[in-house]
Coordinates of C-alpha atoms in Angstrom, one line a residue:
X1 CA 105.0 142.0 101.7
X2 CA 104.6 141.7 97.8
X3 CA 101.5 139.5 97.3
X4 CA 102.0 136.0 95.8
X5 CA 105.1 135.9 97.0
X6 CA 106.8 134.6 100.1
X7 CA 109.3 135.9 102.4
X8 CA 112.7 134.7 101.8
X9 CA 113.2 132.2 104.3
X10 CA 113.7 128.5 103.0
X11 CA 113.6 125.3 104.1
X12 CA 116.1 122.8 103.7
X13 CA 114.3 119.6 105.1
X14 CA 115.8 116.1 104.4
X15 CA 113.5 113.4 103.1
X16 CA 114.2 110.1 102.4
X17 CA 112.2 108.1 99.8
X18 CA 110.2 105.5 100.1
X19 CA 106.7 104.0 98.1
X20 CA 103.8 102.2 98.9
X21 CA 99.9 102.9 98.8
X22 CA 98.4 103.4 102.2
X23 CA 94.9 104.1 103.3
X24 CA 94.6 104.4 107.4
X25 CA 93.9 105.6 110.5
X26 CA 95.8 107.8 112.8
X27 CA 95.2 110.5 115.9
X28 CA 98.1 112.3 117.6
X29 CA 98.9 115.7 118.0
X30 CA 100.4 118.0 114.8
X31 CA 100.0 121.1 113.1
X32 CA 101.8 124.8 113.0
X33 CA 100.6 128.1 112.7
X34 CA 99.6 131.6 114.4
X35 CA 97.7 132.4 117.6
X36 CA 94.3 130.8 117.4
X37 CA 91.3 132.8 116.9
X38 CA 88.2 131.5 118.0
X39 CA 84.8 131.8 116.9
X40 CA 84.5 133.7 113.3
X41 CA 81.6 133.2 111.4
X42 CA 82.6 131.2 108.3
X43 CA 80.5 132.7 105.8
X44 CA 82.1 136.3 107.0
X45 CA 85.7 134.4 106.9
X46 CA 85.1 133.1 103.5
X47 CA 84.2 136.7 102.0
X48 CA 87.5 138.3 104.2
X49 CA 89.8 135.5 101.9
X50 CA 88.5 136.4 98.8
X51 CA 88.8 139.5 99.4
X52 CA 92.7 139.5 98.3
X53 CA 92.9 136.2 96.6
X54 CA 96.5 136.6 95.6
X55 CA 98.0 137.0 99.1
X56 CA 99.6 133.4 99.7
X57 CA 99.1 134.0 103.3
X58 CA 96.1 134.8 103.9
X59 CA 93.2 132.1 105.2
X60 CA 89.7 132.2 107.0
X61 CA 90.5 133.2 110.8
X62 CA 90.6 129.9 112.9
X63 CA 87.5 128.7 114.0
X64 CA 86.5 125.6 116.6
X65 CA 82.7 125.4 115.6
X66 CA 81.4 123.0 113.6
X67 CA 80.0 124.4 110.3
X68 CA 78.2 122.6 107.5
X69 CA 81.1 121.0 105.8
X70 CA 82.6 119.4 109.4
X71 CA 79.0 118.6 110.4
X72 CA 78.8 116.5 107.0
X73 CA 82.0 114.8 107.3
X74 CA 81.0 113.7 111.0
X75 CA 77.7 112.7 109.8
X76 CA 79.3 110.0 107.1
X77 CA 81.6 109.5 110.0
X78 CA 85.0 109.5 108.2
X79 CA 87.8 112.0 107.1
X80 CA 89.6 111.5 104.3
X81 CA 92.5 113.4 103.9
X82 CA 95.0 113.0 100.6
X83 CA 98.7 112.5 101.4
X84 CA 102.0 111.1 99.6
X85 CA 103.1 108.1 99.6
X86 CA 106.5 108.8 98.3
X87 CA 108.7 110.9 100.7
X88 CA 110.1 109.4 103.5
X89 CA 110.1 111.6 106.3
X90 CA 107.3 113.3 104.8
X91 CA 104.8 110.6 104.2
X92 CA 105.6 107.0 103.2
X93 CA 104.8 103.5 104.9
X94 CA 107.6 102.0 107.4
X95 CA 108.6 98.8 106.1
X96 CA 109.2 97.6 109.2
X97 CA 105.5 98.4 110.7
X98 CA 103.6 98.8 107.8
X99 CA 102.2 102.0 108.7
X100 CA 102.2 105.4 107.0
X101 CA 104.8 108.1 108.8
X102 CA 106.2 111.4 108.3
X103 CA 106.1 114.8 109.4
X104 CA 102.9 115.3 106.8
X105 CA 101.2 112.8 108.4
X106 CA 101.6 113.4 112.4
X107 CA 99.6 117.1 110.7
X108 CA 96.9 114.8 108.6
X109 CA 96.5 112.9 112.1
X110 CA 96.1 115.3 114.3
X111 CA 93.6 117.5 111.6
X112 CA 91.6 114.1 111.7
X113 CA 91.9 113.5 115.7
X114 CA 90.9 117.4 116.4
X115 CA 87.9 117.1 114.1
X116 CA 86.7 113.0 114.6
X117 CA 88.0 112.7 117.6
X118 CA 88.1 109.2 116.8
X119 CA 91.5 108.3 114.9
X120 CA 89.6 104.8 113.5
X121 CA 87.2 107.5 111.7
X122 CA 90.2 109.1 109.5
X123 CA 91.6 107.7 106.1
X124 CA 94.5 108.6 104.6
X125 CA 94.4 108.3 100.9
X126 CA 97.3 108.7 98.8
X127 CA 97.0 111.3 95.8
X128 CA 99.1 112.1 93.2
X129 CA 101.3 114.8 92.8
X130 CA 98.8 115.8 89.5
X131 CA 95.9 114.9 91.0
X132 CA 95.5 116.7 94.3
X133 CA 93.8 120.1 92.7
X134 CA 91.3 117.9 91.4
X135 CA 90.8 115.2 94.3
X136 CA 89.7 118.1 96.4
X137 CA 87.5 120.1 93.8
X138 CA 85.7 116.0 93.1
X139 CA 85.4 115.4 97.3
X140 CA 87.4 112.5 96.3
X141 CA 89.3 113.4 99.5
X142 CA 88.1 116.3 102.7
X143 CA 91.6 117.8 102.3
X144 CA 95.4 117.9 100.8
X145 CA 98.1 117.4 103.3
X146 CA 101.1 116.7 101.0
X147 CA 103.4 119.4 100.4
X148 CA 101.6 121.0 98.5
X149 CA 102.9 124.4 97.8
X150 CA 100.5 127.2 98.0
X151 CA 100.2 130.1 95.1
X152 CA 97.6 132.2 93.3
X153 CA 96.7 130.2 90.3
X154 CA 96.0 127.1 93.1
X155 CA 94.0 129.5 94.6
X156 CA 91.3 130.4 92.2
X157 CA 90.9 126.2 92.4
X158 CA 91.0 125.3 96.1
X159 CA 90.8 126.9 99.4
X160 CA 94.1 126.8 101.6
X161 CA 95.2 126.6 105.5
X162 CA 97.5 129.0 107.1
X163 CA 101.0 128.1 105.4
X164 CA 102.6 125.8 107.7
X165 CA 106.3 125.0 105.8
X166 CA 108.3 127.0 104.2
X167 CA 110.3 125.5 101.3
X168 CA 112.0 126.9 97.7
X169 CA 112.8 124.8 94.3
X170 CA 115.7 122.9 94.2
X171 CA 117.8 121.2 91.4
X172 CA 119.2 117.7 91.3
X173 CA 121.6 116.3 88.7
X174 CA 123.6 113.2 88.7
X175 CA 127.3 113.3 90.8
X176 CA 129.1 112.8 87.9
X177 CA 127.7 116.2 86.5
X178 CA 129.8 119.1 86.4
X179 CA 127.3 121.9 86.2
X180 CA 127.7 124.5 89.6
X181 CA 124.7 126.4 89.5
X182 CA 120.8 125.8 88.4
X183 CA 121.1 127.8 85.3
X184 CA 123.9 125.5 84.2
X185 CA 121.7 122.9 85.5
X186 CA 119.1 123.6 83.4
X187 CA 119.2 125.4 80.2
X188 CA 120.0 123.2 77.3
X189 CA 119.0 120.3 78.9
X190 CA 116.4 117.9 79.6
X191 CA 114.9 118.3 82.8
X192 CA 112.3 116.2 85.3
X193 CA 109.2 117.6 87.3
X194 CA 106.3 116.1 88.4
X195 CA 102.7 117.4 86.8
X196 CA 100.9 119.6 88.3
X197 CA 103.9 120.8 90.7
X198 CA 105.2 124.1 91.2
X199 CA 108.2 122.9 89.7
X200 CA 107.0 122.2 86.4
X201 CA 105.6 125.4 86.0
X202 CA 108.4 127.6 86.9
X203 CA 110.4 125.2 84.2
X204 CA 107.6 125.9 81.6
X205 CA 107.9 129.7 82.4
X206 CA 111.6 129.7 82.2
X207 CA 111.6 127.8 78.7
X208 CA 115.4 127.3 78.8
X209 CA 115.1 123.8 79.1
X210 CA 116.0 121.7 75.7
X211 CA 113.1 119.5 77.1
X212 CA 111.1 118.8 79.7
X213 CA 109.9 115.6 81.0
X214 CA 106.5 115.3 83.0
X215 CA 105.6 112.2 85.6
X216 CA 103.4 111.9 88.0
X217 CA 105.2 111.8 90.8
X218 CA 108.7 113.4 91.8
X219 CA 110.6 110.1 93.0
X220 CA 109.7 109.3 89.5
X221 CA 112.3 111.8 88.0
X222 CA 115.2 109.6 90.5
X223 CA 114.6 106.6 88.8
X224 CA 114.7 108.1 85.1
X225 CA 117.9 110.1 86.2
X226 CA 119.3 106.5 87.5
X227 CA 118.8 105.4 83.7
X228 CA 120.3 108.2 82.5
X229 CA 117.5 109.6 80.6
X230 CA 117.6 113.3 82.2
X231 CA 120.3 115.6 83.0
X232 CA 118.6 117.2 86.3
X233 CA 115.3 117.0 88.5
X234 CA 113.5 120.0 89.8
X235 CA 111.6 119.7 93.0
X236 CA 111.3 121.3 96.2
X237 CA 113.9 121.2 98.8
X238 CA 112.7 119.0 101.3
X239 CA 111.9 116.2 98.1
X240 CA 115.2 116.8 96.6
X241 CA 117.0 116.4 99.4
X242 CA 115.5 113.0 100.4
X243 CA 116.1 112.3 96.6
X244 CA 119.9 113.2 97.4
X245 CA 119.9 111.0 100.5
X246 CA 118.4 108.0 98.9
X247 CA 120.9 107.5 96.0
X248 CA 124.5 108.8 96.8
X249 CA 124.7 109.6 92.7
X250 CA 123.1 112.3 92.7
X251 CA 123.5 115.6 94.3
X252 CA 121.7 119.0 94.9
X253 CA 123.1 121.7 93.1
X254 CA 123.8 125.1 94.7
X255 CA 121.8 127.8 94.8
X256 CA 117.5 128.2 95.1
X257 CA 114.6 129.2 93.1
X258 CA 111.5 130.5 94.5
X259 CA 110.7 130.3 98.3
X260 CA 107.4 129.5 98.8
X261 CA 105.1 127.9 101.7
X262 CA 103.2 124.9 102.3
X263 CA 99.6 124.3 103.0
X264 CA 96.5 122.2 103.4
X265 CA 94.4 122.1 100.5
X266 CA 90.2 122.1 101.1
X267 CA 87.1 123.1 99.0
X268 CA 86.6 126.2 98.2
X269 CA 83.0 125.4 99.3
X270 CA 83.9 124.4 102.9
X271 CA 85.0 127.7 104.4
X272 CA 84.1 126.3 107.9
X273 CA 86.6 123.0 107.4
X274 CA 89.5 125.4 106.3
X275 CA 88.8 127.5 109.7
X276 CA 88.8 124.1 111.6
X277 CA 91.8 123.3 110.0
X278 CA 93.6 126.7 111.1
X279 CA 92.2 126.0 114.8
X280 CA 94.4 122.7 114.6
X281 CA 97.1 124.4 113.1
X282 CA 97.2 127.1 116.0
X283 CA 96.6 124.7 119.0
X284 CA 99.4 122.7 117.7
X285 CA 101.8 125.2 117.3
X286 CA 101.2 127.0 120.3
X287 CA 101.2 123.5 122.0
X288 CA 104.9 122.8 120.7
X289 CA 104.0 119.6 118.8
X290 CA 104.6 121.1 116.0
X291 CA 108.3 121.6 116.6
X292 CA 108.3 118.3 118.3
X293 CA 107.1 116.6 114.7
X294 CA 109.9 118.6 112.9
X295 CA 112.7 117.5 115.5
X296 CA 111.5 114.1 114.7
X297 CA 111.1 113.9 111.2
X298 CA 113.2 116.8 109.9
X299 CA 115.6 118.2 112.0
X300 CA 118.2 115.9 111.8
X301 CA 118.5 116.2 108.1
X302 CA 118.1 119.8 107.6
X303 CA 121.2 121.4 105.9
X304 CA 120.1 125.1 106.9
X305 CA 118.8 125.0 110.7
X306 CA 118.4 129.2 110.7
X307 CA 116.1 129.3 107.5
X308 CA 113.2 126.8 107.5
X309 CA 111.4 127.4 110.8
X310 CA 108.0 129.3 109.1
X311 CA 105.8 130.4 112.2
X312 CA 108.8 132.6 113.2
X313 CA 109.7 136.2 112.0
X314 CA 107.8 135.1 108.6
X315 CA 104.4 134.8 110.6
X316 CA 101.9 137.2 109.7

């Protein structure tokens, strides 16, 4: 496979949106990813992922011992783990219970239940869309469990899990629009994406874009398209589906830019927690929670059921 790229499966996953800070507790099972390994030496691990640092794929072998960084995180006795707090579906609060939900969050809870064993003993904090490269590197948070797409130049900052989501950049513009491809979409106009996503920067490399307007967060770009103040949105397929869900105006336009996958974001410094990390991934997957969290948060919104499934053929 070229490196620093990813196969081309997508995912088309529905999200809702929603908003609201959140910072609680959770244990359940989650996670997705290959067979589980047990046992590497982190320190060994650590060298093995550097080795190739622009493979998107490749991670510290799973691991169920308890190395320096989880033996810290037990000792303070609490895991914090940054999430969104802006995708339904994905990770927003339920208005009706008032607790954080989402097919992010069943992973961030069971990450936190496999490693505490105590769900009282994990927070989630929501993070920014900008500020999640930087909350890990500060320890402002243990990990990133938000979407968060994984690629090279994110790699030379942070450390990442096994990819556990496939997903490719999407374009929104309003219904009334008559543009039919993202090209059209795009060039000459003004166009959203939130800073510090993957969106942004593939607008900044394609530079066809009259202008381009940075937020902080992606729902962000929705409500400035609702005032008509940009002609189209970029963000990732699940997010701008949810976008397209949310407010019947707008629509996504046909046609993809970029698979990529999804991972979970930790310290470069904490080899040991990103080999946890990939033991949860593996028990969960090979458990079928996983697929049970998609069904439940994802399925019934997907517009492409063959293309987004990521621990299939596009397993490594």
């Amino acid at each position: 496979m070229r490196k620093g790229t990813v196969r081309t499966r997508s995912v088309t996953a529905l999200a809702l949106l929603a908003s609201c800070a959140a910072v609680l507790g959770g244990g359940g099972p989650s996670g997705a990813a290959p067979a589980a390994t047990v046992g590497t030496a982190a320190p060994q691990a650590a060298q093995e992922a550097q080795a190739d640092p622009c493979d998107i794929y490749r991670s510290v072998p799973p691991s169920s011992e308890d190395g320096p960084a989880v033996k810290a995180i037990k000792a303070k006795r609490s895991l914090v783990i940054g999430v969104d707090q802006n995708s339904y579906r994905w990770g927003a609060r339920n208005p009706n219970t008032g607790q954080i939900e989402g097919f992010d969050i069943d992973l961030a809870r069971a990450i936190g239940a496999a490693i505490m064993g105590d769900p009282d003993k994990v927070v989630l904090k929501p993070v920014a869309t900008a500020d999640r490269v930087d909350a890990v590197q500060k320890h402002r948070v243990d990990l990133i469990v938000r979407t968060m797409t994984v690629n090279c130049k994110r790699m030379e900052d942070v450390a990442f899990s096994k990819p556990y989501f496939n997903i490719t950049q999407r374009v929104l513009v309003p219904r009334s629009s008559p543009v039919k491809s993202v090209d059209e979409a795009i060039n000459g106009k003004t166009v959203c994406a939130a800073k510090g996503s993957t969106a942004f920067n593939v607008l900044n490399d394609k530079k066809t874009a009259k202008a381009l307007t940075v937020v902080e967060n992606q729902l962000d770009c929705l409500v400035l398209m609702q005032l008509g103040k940009i002609d189209a949105t970029m963000t990732d397929d699940g997010l701008a589906a949810g976008q397209a869900a949310q407010d019947q105006t707008v629509r996504i336009v046909d046609g993809e830019v970029q698979p990529e996958v999804i991972g979970v974001a930790v310290s470069k410094d904490s080899p040991d927690l990103t080999a946890r990390v990939n033991q949860v991934l593996a028990d969960y997957y090979a458990s079928g929670a996983w697929r049970s969290s998609y069904e439940r948060w994802l399925k019934p919104y997907m517009l492409n059921e063959a293309d987004h499934y990521w621990p299939g053929t596009a397993a490594r």
